[in-house]
C-alpha cells in the first residue's frame, strides 16, 4: 500500500515540502490546485518545473485537490465560477496524466426535492460527465450526511 500526503499540509515552499516528503518515505503527493499551483497560472513551463522537482525527489503526483472552498457546489451563483474552474482542473489533470481530482462537494440534503439538492446534482453531473470523457475520476469529499443519503445521491448521478 502506498500513502500520499497533500502538499499544502506541510505549509512550506514546494521544494522543502518535497524534501521532507521524501525523508518521511512518501512516494506520492496530492497537489492542491491553488496558490502557487492555481490551474490558471500553471503554464507548460511551470508544470515542467514542478514535475522535474517531483522527479528529482522520487515523488509522484497521485491526485490533485481541486477544492474551491465555500459550500462545495451547492450555491448556483458561485457555481458559475466553480464549474468552469473545475472543468479547467479536469483538463489540467488530463494533460498532465494525473487521473484523479478530489473536491469537497458540500453537504448533500436529505430532501431530494430541495433546490440545493438539484443545484448540487446538476453541477456534479456536468463535472462528472466531462471528467469521464477526459478519463478523469472526480473523487468527492463529503461526510455530514447519512450513508443512505450519500448512497442515494450517488445512485442518482448519471453514469458515463
Coordinates of N, CA, C and O in Angstrom, one line a residue:
X1 N 0.8 -1.2 0.0 CA 0.0 0.0 0.0 C 0.9 1.2 0.0 O 1.9 1.3 0.7
X2 N 0.5 2.2 -0.8 CA 1.2 3.5 -0.8 C 0.4 4.5 -0.2 O -0.9 4.5 -0.4
X3 N 1.0 5.4 0.5 CA 0.3 6.5 1.2 C 0.8 7.8 0.6 O 2.0 8.0 0.3
X4 N -0.1 8.8 0.4 CA 0.2 10.1 -0.1 C -0.1 11.1 0.9 O -0.8 10.9 1.9
X5 N 0.5 12.3 0.7 CA 0.2 13.4 1.6 C -0.1 14.7 0.7 O 0.4 14.7 -0.4
X6 N -0.9 15.5 1.2 CA -1.3 16.8 0.5 C -0.2 17.8 0.7 O 0.3 18.1 1.8
X7 N 0.3 18.3 -0.4 CA 1.4 19.3 -0.4 C 1.2 20.4 0.6 O 2.1 20.8 1.3
X8 N 0.0 21.0 0.6 CA -0.2 22.2 1.5 C -0.2 21.8 3.0 O -0.2 22.7 3.8
X9 N -0.3 20.5 3.3 CA -0.3 20.1 4.7 C 1.1 20.5 5.4 O 1.1 20.7 6.6
X10 N 2.1 20.6 4.6 CA 3.4 20.9 5.1 C 3.6 22.4 5.4 O 4.4 22.8 6.2
X11 N 2.8 23.2 4.7 CA 2.8 24.7 4.9 C 4.2 25.2 4.7 O 4.7 26.1 5.5
X12 N 4.9 24.7 3.7 CA 6.3 25.1 3.4 C 6.4 25.3 1.9 O 5.5 24.8 1.1
X13 N 7.4 26.0 1.4 CA 7.7 26.1 0.0 C 7.8 24.7 -0.6 O 8.2 23.7 0.0
X14 N 7.4 24.6 -1.9 CA 7.3 23.3 -2.6 C 8.6 22.5 -2.5 O 8.5 21.3 -2.2
X15 N 9.7 23.1 -2.7 CA 11.0 22.3 -2.7 C 11.2 21.7 -1.3 O 11.6 20.6 -1.2
X16 N 10.9 22.5 -0.3 CA 11.1 21.9 1.1 C 10.0 20.9 1.4 O 10.3 19.9 2.0
X17 N 8.9 21.0 0.9 CA 7.8 20.0 1.0 C 8.3 18.7 0.4 O 8.2 17.6 1.0
X18 N 8.8 18.8 -0.8 CA 9.3 17.6 -1.5 C 10.5 16.9 -0.7 O 10.5 15.7 -0.6
X19 N 11.4 17.7 -0.2 CA 12.5 17.2 0.6 C 12.0 16.4 1.8 O 12.4 15.3 2.1
X20 N 11.1 17.1 2.5 CA 10.5 16.4 3.7 C 9.7 15.2 3.4 O 9.8 14.2 4.1
X21 N 8.9 15.3 2.4 CA 8.0 14.1 2.0 C 9.0 13.0 1.6 O 8.7 11.8 2.1
X22 N 10.0 13.2 0.9 CA 11.0 12.2 0.6 C 11.6 11.6 1.8 O 11.7 10.4 2.0
X23 N 12.1 12.5 2.8 CA 12.7 12.0 4.0 C 11.7 11.1 4.8 O 12.1 10.2 5.5
X24 N 10.4 11.5 4.8 CA 9.4 10.7 5.5 C 9.0 9.5 4.8 O 8.2 8.7 5.4
X25 N 9.5 9.2 3.6 CA 9.2 8.0 2.9 C 8.0 8.1 2.0 O 7.5 7.0 1.5
X26 N 7.4 9.2 1.8 CA 6.3 9.4 0.9 C 6.8 9.3 -0.5 O 7.7 10.0 -0.9
X27 N 6.1 8.5 -1.3 CA 6.4 8.4 -2.7 C 5.4 9.1 -3.6 O 5.6 9.2 -4.8
X28 N 4.3 9.4 -3.0 CA 3.2 10.1 -3.7 C 2.8 11.3 -3.0 O 2.8 11.4 -1.7
X29 N 2.3 12.3 -3.8 CA 1.9 13.6 -3.3 C 0.6 13.9 -4.0 O 0.4 13.7 -5.1
X30 N -0.4 14.5 -3.2 CA -1.6 15.1 -3.7 C -1.3 16.6 -3.8 O -0.8 17.2 -2.8
X31 N -1.4 17.2 -5.0 CA -1.1 18.6 -5.1 C -2.4 19.4 -5.2 O -3.3 19.1 -6.0
X32 N -2.5 20.4 -4.3 CA -3.7 21.3 -4.3 C -3.5 22.3 -5.4 O -2.5 23.0 -5.5
X33 N -4.6 22.4 -6.2 CA -4.5 23.3 -7.4 C -5.0 24.7 -6.9 O -6.0 25.2 -7.4
X34 N -4.2 25.3 -6.1 CA -4.5 26.6 -5.5 C -3.1 27.3 -5.2 O -2.1 26.6 -5.3
X35 N -3.2 28.5 -4.9 CA -2.0 29.3 -4.6 C -1.0 29.2 -5.7 O -1.3 29.4 -6.9
X36 N 0.3 28.7 -5.5 CA 1.3 28.7 -6.5 C 0.9 27.7 -7.6 O 1.5 27.7 -8.7
X37 N 0.0 26.7 -7.3 CA -0.4 25.8 -8.3 C -1.8 26.0 -8.9 O -2.4 25.1 -9.4
X38 N -2.3 27.2 -8.7 CA -3.6 27.5 -9.3 C -3.6 27.2 -10.8 O -2.7 27.6 -11.5
X39 N -4.6 26.5 -11.2 CA -4.6 26.0 -12.6 C -4.6 27.1 -13.6 O -4.0 27.0 -14.7
X40 N -5.0 28.3 -13.2 CA -5.0 29.5 -14.1 C -3.5 30.0 -14.3 O -3.3 30.7 -15.3
X41 N -2.6 29.6 -13.4 CA -1.3 30.1 -13.5 C -0.3 29.0 -13.9 O 0.9 29.2 -14.0
X42 N -0.8 27.8 -14.2 CA 0.1 26.7 -14.5 C 0.4 26.6 -16.0 O -0.2 25.8 -16.7
X43 N 1.4 27.3 -16.4 CA 1.8 27.3 -17.8 C 2.6 25.9 -18.0 O 2.9 25.2 -17.1
X44 N 2.9 25.7 -19.3 CA 3.6 24.5 -19.6 C 5.0 24.5 -18.9 O 5.5 23.5 -18.4
X45 N 5.6 25.7 -18.9 CA 6.9 25.8 -18.3 C 6.9 25.5 -16.8 O 7.7 24.8 -16.2
X46 N 5.9 26.1 -16.1 CA 5.7 26.0 -14.7 C 5.4 24.5 -14.3 O 5.9 24.0 -13.4
X47 N 4.6 23.9 -15.2 CA 4.2 22.5 -15.0 C 5.5 21.6 -15.1 O 5.7 20.7 -14.4
X48 N 6.3 21.9 -16.1 CA 7.5 21.2 -16.4 C 8.5 21.3 -15.2 O 9.1 20.3 -14.8
X49 N 8.6 22.5 -14.6 CA 9.4 22.7 -13.5 C 8.9 21.9 -12.3 O 9.7 21.2 -11.6
X50 N 7.6 21.9 -12.1 CA 7.0 21.1 -11.0 C 7.3 19.7 -11.1 O 7.8 19.0 -10.1
X51 N 7.1 19.1 -12.3 CA 7.3 17.7 -12.5 C 8.8 17.3 -12.4 O 9.2 16.2 -12.0
X52 N 9.7 18.2 -12.8 CA 11.1 18.0 -12.7 C 11.5 17.9 -11.2 O 12.3 17.0 -10.8
X53 N 11.0 18.8 -10.4 CA 11.2 18.8 -9.0 C 10.7 17.5 -8.4 O 11.4 16.9 -7.5
X54 N 9.5 17.1 -8.8 CA 9.0 15.9 -8.2 C 9.9 14.7 -8.6 O 10.2 13.9 -7.7
X55 N 10.3 14.6 -9.8 CA 11.2 13.6 -10.3 C 12.5 13.5 -9.5 O 13.0 12.5 -9.1
X56 N 13.1 14.7 -9.3 CA 14.3 14.8 -8.5 C 14.2 14.3 -7.1 O 15.2 13.9 -6.5
X57 N 13.0 14.3 -6.6 CA 12.8 13.8 -5.2 C 12.1 12.4 -5.2 O 11.7 12.0 -4.1
X58 N 12.0 11.8 -6.3 CA 11.4 10.5 -6.4 C 10.0 10.5 -5.9 O 9.6 9.6 -5.2
X59 N 9.2 11.5 -6.2 CA 7.8 11.7 -5.7 C 6.9 11.8 -6.9 O 7.2 12.5 -7.8
X60 N 5.8 11.1 -6.9 CA 4.8 11.1 -8.0 C 3.6 11.9 -7.5 O 3.3 11.9 -6.3
X61 N 2.8 12.4 -8.5 CA 1.5 13.0 -8.2 C 0.5 11.9 -8.3 O 0.3 11.3 -9.4
X62 N -0.2 11.6 -7.2 CA -1.2 10.6 -7.2 C -2.6 11.2 -7.6 O -3.5 10.5 -8.1
X63 N -2.8 12.5 -7.2 CA -4.0 13.1 -7.5 C -3.9 14.6 -7.3 O -2.9 15.1 -6.7
X64 N -4.9 15.4 -7.7 CA -4.9 16.8 -7.5 C -6.1 17.0 -6.6 O -7.1 16.4 -6.6
X65 N -6.0 18.0 -5.7 CA -7.0 18.5 -4.9 C -7.6 19.7 -5.5 O -6.9 20.7 -5.7
X66 N -8.9 19.7 -5.9 CA -9.5 20.8 -6.6 C -10.5 21.5 -5.8 O -11.5 22.0 -6.4
X67 N -10.3 21.5 -4.5 CA -11.3 22.2 -3.6 C -11.3 23.7 -3.8 O -10.3 24.3 -3.8
X68 N -12.5 24.2 -4.0 CA -12.6 25.7 -4.2 C -13.3 26.4 -3.1 O -13.7 27.5 -3.2
X69 N -13.4 25.7 -1.9 CA -13.8 26.3 -0.7 C -15.3 26.6 -0.7 O -16.1 26.1 -1.6
X70 N -15.8 27.3 0.3 CA -17.2 27.6 0.4 C -18.0 26.4 0.8 O -17.6 25.5 1.5
X71 N -19.1 26.3 0.1 CA -20.1 25.2 0.4 C -20.1 24.2 -0.8 O -21.2 23.8 -1.2
X72 N -19.0 23.9 -1.3 CA -18.9 23.0 -2.4 C -19.7 23.5 -3.6 O -19.4 24.7 -4.0
X73 N -20.5 22.7 -4.2 CA -21.3 23.1 -5.4 C -22.8 23.3 -5.1 O -23.6 23.0 -5.9
X74 N -23.1 23.8 -3.9 CA -24.5 24.0 -3.5 C -25.1 25.4 -3.8 O -26.3 25.6 -3.6
X75 N -24.2 26.3 -4.2 CA -24.7 27.7 -4.4 C -24.7 28.0 -5.9 O -23.6 28.0 -6.5
X76 N -25.8 28.2 -6.5 CA -25.9 28.4 -8.0 C -25.1 29.6 -8.5 O -24.5 29.6 -9.6
X77 N -25.0 30.6 -7.7 CA -24.3 31.8 -8.1 C -22.8 31.5 -8.1 O -22.1 32.0 -9.0
X78 N -22.3 30.8 -7.1 CA -20.9 30.5 -7.1 C -20.5 29.4 -8.1 O -19.4 29.4 -8.6
X79 N -21.5 28.6 -8.5 CA -21.2 27.6 -9.5 C -20.9 28.1 -10.8 O -20.3 27.5 -11.6
X80 N -21.3 29.4 -11.1 CA -21.0 30.0 -12.4 C -19.5 30.2 -12.5 O -18.9 30.2 -13.6
X81 N -18.8 30.2 -11.4 CA -17.3 30.3 -11.4 C -16.7 28.9 -11.1 O -15.8 28.5 -11.8
X82 N -17.3 28.2 -10.2 CA -16.7 26.9 -9.7 C -16.8 25.8 -10.8 O -15.8 25.0 -10.9
X83 N -17.9 25.7 -11.5 CA -18.0 24.6 -12.5 C -16.9 24.8 -13.6 O -16.1 23.9 -13.9
X84 N -16.8 26.0 -14.3 CA -15.8 26.1 -15.3 C -14.4 26.0 -14.7 O -13.5 25.4 -15.4
X85 N -14.1 26.4 -13.5 CA -12.8 26.3 -12.9 C -12.5 24.8 -12.7 O -11.4 24.4 -13.0
X86 N -13.5 24.0 -12.3 CA -13.3 22.6 -12.1 C -13.0 21.9 -13.4 O -12.2 21.0 -13.5
X87 N -13.7 22.3 -14.4 CA -13.5 21.7 -15.7 C -12.1 22.0 -16.2 O -11.5 21.1 -16.9
X88 N -11.6 23.2 -15.9 CA -10.2 23.5 -16.3 C -9.3 22.6 -15.5 O -8.2 22.2 -16.0
X89 N -9.6 22.3 -14.3 CA -8.7 21.4 -13.5 C -8.8 20.0 -14.1 O -7.7 19.3 -14.1
X90 N -9.9 19.6 -14.6 CA -10.0 18.3 -15.3 C -9.1 18.3 -16.5 O -8.4 17.3 -16.7
X91 N -9.1 19.3 -17.3 CA -8.3 19.4 -18.4 C -6.8 19.4 -18.0 O -6.0 18.7 -18.6
X92 N -6.5 20.1 -16.9 CA -5.1 20.1 -16.5 C -4.7 18.7 -16.0 O -3.6 18.2 -16.4
X93 N -5.5 18.0 -15.3 CA -5.2 16.6 -14.9 C -5.0 15.7 -16.1 O -4.1 14.9 -16.1
X94 N -5.9 15.8 -17.0 CA -5.8 15.0 -18.3 C -4.5 15.3 -19.0 O -3.8 14.4 -19.4
X95 N -4.1 16.6 -19.1 CA -2.9 17.0 -19.8 C -1.6 16.6 -19.1 O -0.6 16.5 -19.7
X96 N -1.7 16.4 -17.8 CA -0.5 16.0 -17.0 C -0.5 14.5 -16.7 O 0.4 14.1 -15.9
X97 N -1.5 13.8 -17.1 CA -1.5 12.3 -16.9 C -1.9 11.9 -15.4 O -1.5 10.8 -15.0
X98 N -2.5 12.8 -14.7 CA -3.0 12.5 -13.4 C -4.5 12.2 -13.4 O -5.3 13.0 -13.8
X99 N -4.9 11.0 -13.0 CA -6.2 10.5 -13.3 C -7.3 10.8 -12.2 O -8.4 10.5 -12.4
X100 N -6.9 11.5 -11.1 CA -7.9 11.7 -10.1 C -7.8 13.2 -9.6 O -6.7 13.7 -9.4
X101 N -9.0 13.8 -9.4 CA -9.2 15.1 -8.7 C -10.1 14.8 -7.6 O -11.2 14.2 -7.7
X102 N -9.8 15.3 -6.4 CA -10.7 15.3 -5.3 C -11.2 16.7 -5.0 O -10.6 17.7 -5.3
X103 N -12.4 16.8 -4.5 CA -13.0 18.1 -4.2 C -14.1 17.9 -3.2 O -14.8 16.9 -3.1
X104 N -14.3 18.9 -2.3 CA -15.4 18.9 -1.4 C -16.6 19.4 -2.2 O -16.6 20.4 -2.9
X105 N -17.7 18.6 -2.1 CA -18.9 18.9 -2.9 C -19.9 19.7 -2.1 O -20.9 20.3 -2.7
X106 N -19.8 19.8 -0.8 CA -20.9 20.4 0.0 C -21.7 19.3 0.7 O -21.6 18.1 0.3
X107 N -22.6 19.7 1.6 CA -23.5 18.8 2.3 C -24.6 18.4 1.3 O -25.3 19.3 0.8
X108 N -24.9 17.1 1.2 CA -26.0 16.6 0.4 C -27.2 16.7 1.2 O -27.3 16.0 2.3
X109 N -28.3 17.4 0.8 CA -29.5 17.5 1.6 C -30.2 16.1 1.5 O -30.2 15.4 0.5
X110 N -30.9 15.8 2.6 CA -31.7 14.6 2.7 C -32.9 14.7 1.8 O -33.4 13.7 1.2
X111 N -33.4 15.9 1.6 CA -34.6 16.1 0.8 C -34.2 16.2 -0.7 O -33.7 17.2 -1.1
X112 N -34.6 15.2 -1.4 CA -34.2 15.2 -2.9 C -35.0 16.2 -3.7 O -34.7 16.5 -4.8
X113 N -36.0 16.8 -3.1 CA -36.8 17.8 -3.8 C -36.3 19.2 -3.5 O -36.9 20.2 -4.1
X114 N -35.3 19.4 -2.7 CA -34.9 20.7 -2.3 C -34.1 21.3 -3.5 O -33.5 20.6 -4.3
X115 N -34.1 22.6 -3.5 CA -33.3 23.4 -4.5 C -31.8 23.0 -4.4 O -31.2 22.9 -5.5
X116 N -31.3 23.0 -3.2 CA -29.9 22.7 -3.0 C -29.5 21.3 -3.6 O -28.5 21.2 -4.3
X117 N -30.4 20.4 -3.4 CA -30.1 19.0 -4.0 C -30.0 19.1 -5.5 O -29.1 18.5 -6.1
X118 N -30.9 19.8 -6.1 CA -31.0 20.0 -7.5 C -29.7 20.7 -8.0 O -29.1 20.3 -9.0
X119 N -29.4 21.8 -7.4 CA -28.2 22.5 -7.8 C -26.9 21.7 -7.7 O -26.1 21.6 -8.6
X120 N -26.8 21.0 -6.6 CA -25.6 20.1 -6.4 C -25.6 19.0 -7.4 O -24.5 18.7 -8.1
X121 N -26.7 18.4 -7.6 CA -26.8 17.3 -8.6 C -26.5 17.7 -10.0 O -25.7 17.0 -10.7
X122 N -27.0 18.9 -10.4 CA -26.7 19.4 -11.7 C -25.3 19.7 -11.9 O -24.6 19.3 -12.9
X123 N -24.7 20.4 -10.9 CA -23.2 20.7 -11.0 C -22.4 19.5 -11.2 O -21.5 19.4 -12.0
X124 N -22.6 18.5 -10.3 CA -21.8 17.3 -10.3 C -22.0 16.5 -11.6 O -21.1 15.8 -12.0
X125 N -23.2 16.5 -12.1 CA -23.5 15.8 -13.4 C -22.6 16.4 -14.5 O -22.0 15.7 -15.3
X126 N -22.6 17.8 -14.6 CA -21.8 18.4 -15.6 C -20.3 18.1 -15.4 O -19.7 17.7 -16.4
X127 N -19.9 18.2 -14.2 CA -18.4 17.9 -14.0 C -18.1 16.5 -14.2 O -17.1 16.1 -14.8
X128 N -19.0 15.6 -13.7 CA -18.7 14.2 -13.8 C -18.7 13.7 -15.3 O -17.9 12.9 -15.7
X129 N -19.7 14.1 -16.0 CA -19.7 13.7 -17.4 C -18.5 14.2 -18.2 O -18.0 13.5 -19.0
X130 N -18.1 15.5 -18.0 CA -16.9 16.0 -18.6 C -15.7 15.2 -18.2 O -14.9 14.8 -19.1
X131 N -15.5 15.0 -16.9 CA -14.4 14.3 -16.4 C -14.3 12.9 -17.0 O -13.2 12.4 -17.4
X132 N -15.4 12.2 -17.1 CA -15.5 10.8 -17.7 C -15.0 10.8 -19.1 O -14.3 9.9 -19.5
X133 N -15.4 11.8 -19.9 CA -15.0 11.9 -21.3 C -13.5 12.1 -21.4 O -12.8 11.7 -22.4
X134 N -12.9 12.8 -20.4 CA -11.4 13.0 -20.3 C -10.7 11.9 -19.6 O -9.4 11.9 -19.6
X135 N -11.4 10.9 -19.1 CA -10.7 9.8 -18.4 C -10.3 10.1 -17.0 O -9.3 9.5 -16.5
X136 N -10.9 11.1 -16.4 CA -10.5 11.6 -15.1 C -11.6 11.2 -14.1 O -12.8 11.3 -14.4
X137 N -11.2 10.7 -12.9 CA -12.1 10.4 -11.8 C -12.2 11.6 -10.9 O -11.2 12.1 -10.5
X138 N -13.4 12.0 -10.6 CA -13.6 13.0 -9.6 C -14.1 12.3 -8.4 O -15.1 11.7 -8.3
X139 N -13.2 12.4 -7.4 CA -13.5 11.8 -6.1 C -14.1 12.8 -5.1 O -13.4 13.9 -4.9
X140 N -15.3 12.6 -4.7 CA -15.9 13.6 -3.9 C -15.6 13.4 -2.4 O -15.5 12.3 -1.9
X141 N -15.5 14.6 -1.7 CA -15.3 14.6 -0.3 C -16.5 15.2 0.3 O -16.9 16.3 -0.1
X142 N -17.1 14.5 1.3 CA -18.2 15.0 2.0 C -18.3 14.2 3.3 O -17.3 13.7 3.7
X143 N -19.4 14.2 4.0 CA -19.4 13.4 5.2 C -20.5 13.7 6.2 O -20.9 12.8 6.9
X144 N -21.0 14.9 6.2 CA -22.0 15.1 7.3 C -23.4 14.4 7.0 O -24.1 14.2 8.0
X145 N -23.6 14.0 5.8 CA -24.9 13.3 5.5 C -24.8 11.9 5.9 O -23.7 11.3 6.1
X146 N -26.0 11.3 6.0 CA -26.0 9.8 6.4 C -25.5 9.0 5.2 O -25.6 9.4 4.0
X147 N -25.1 7.8 5.5 CA -24.6 6.9 4.4 C -25.8 6.6 3.4 O -25.5 6.5 2.2
X148 N -27.0 6.6 3.9 CA -28.2 6.3 3.0 C -28.3 7.5 2.0 O -28.5 7.3 0.8
X149 N -28.2 8.7 2.5 CA -28.4 9.9 1.6 C -27.3 9.9 0.6 O -27.5 10.2 -0.6
X150 N -26.0 9.7 1.0 CA -24.9 9.7 0.1 C -25.1 8.6 -0.9 O -24.9 8.9 -2.1
X151 N -25.4 7.4 -0.5 CA -25.6 6.3 -1.5 C -26.7 6.6 -2.5 O -26.6 6.4 -3.7
X152 N -27.8 7.2 -2.0 CA -28.9 7.5 -3.0 C -28.5 8.6 -3.9 O -28.8 8.6 -5.1
X153 N -27.7 9.6 -3.4 CA -27.3 10.6 -4.3 C -26.3 10.1 -5.4 O -26.5 10.4 -6.6
X154 N -25.4 9.2 -5.0 CA -24.5 8.6 -6.0 C -25.3 7.8 -7.0 O -25.0 7.9 -8.2
X155 N -26.2 7.0 -6.5 CA -27.1 6.2 -7.4 C -27.8 7.0 -8.4 O -28.1 6.5 -9.5
X156 N -28.2 8.2 -8.1 CA -29.0 9.1 -9.0 C -28.1 9.8 -10.0 O -28.6 10.4 -10.9
X157 N -26.8 9.8 -9.8 CA -25.9 10.5 -10.7 C -25.8 9.8 -12.0 O -25.8 8.5 -12.0
X158 N -25.8 10.5 -13.1 CA -25.7 9.8 -14.4 C -24.3 9.1 -14.5 O -23.3 9.6 -14.0
X159 N -24.3 7.9 -15.0 CA -23.1 7.2 -15.2 C -22.6 7.3 -16.6 O -23.4 7.3 -17.6
X160 N -21.3 7.6 -16.7 CA -20.7 7.8 -18.1 C -19.7 6.7 -18.4 O -19.1 6.1 -17.6

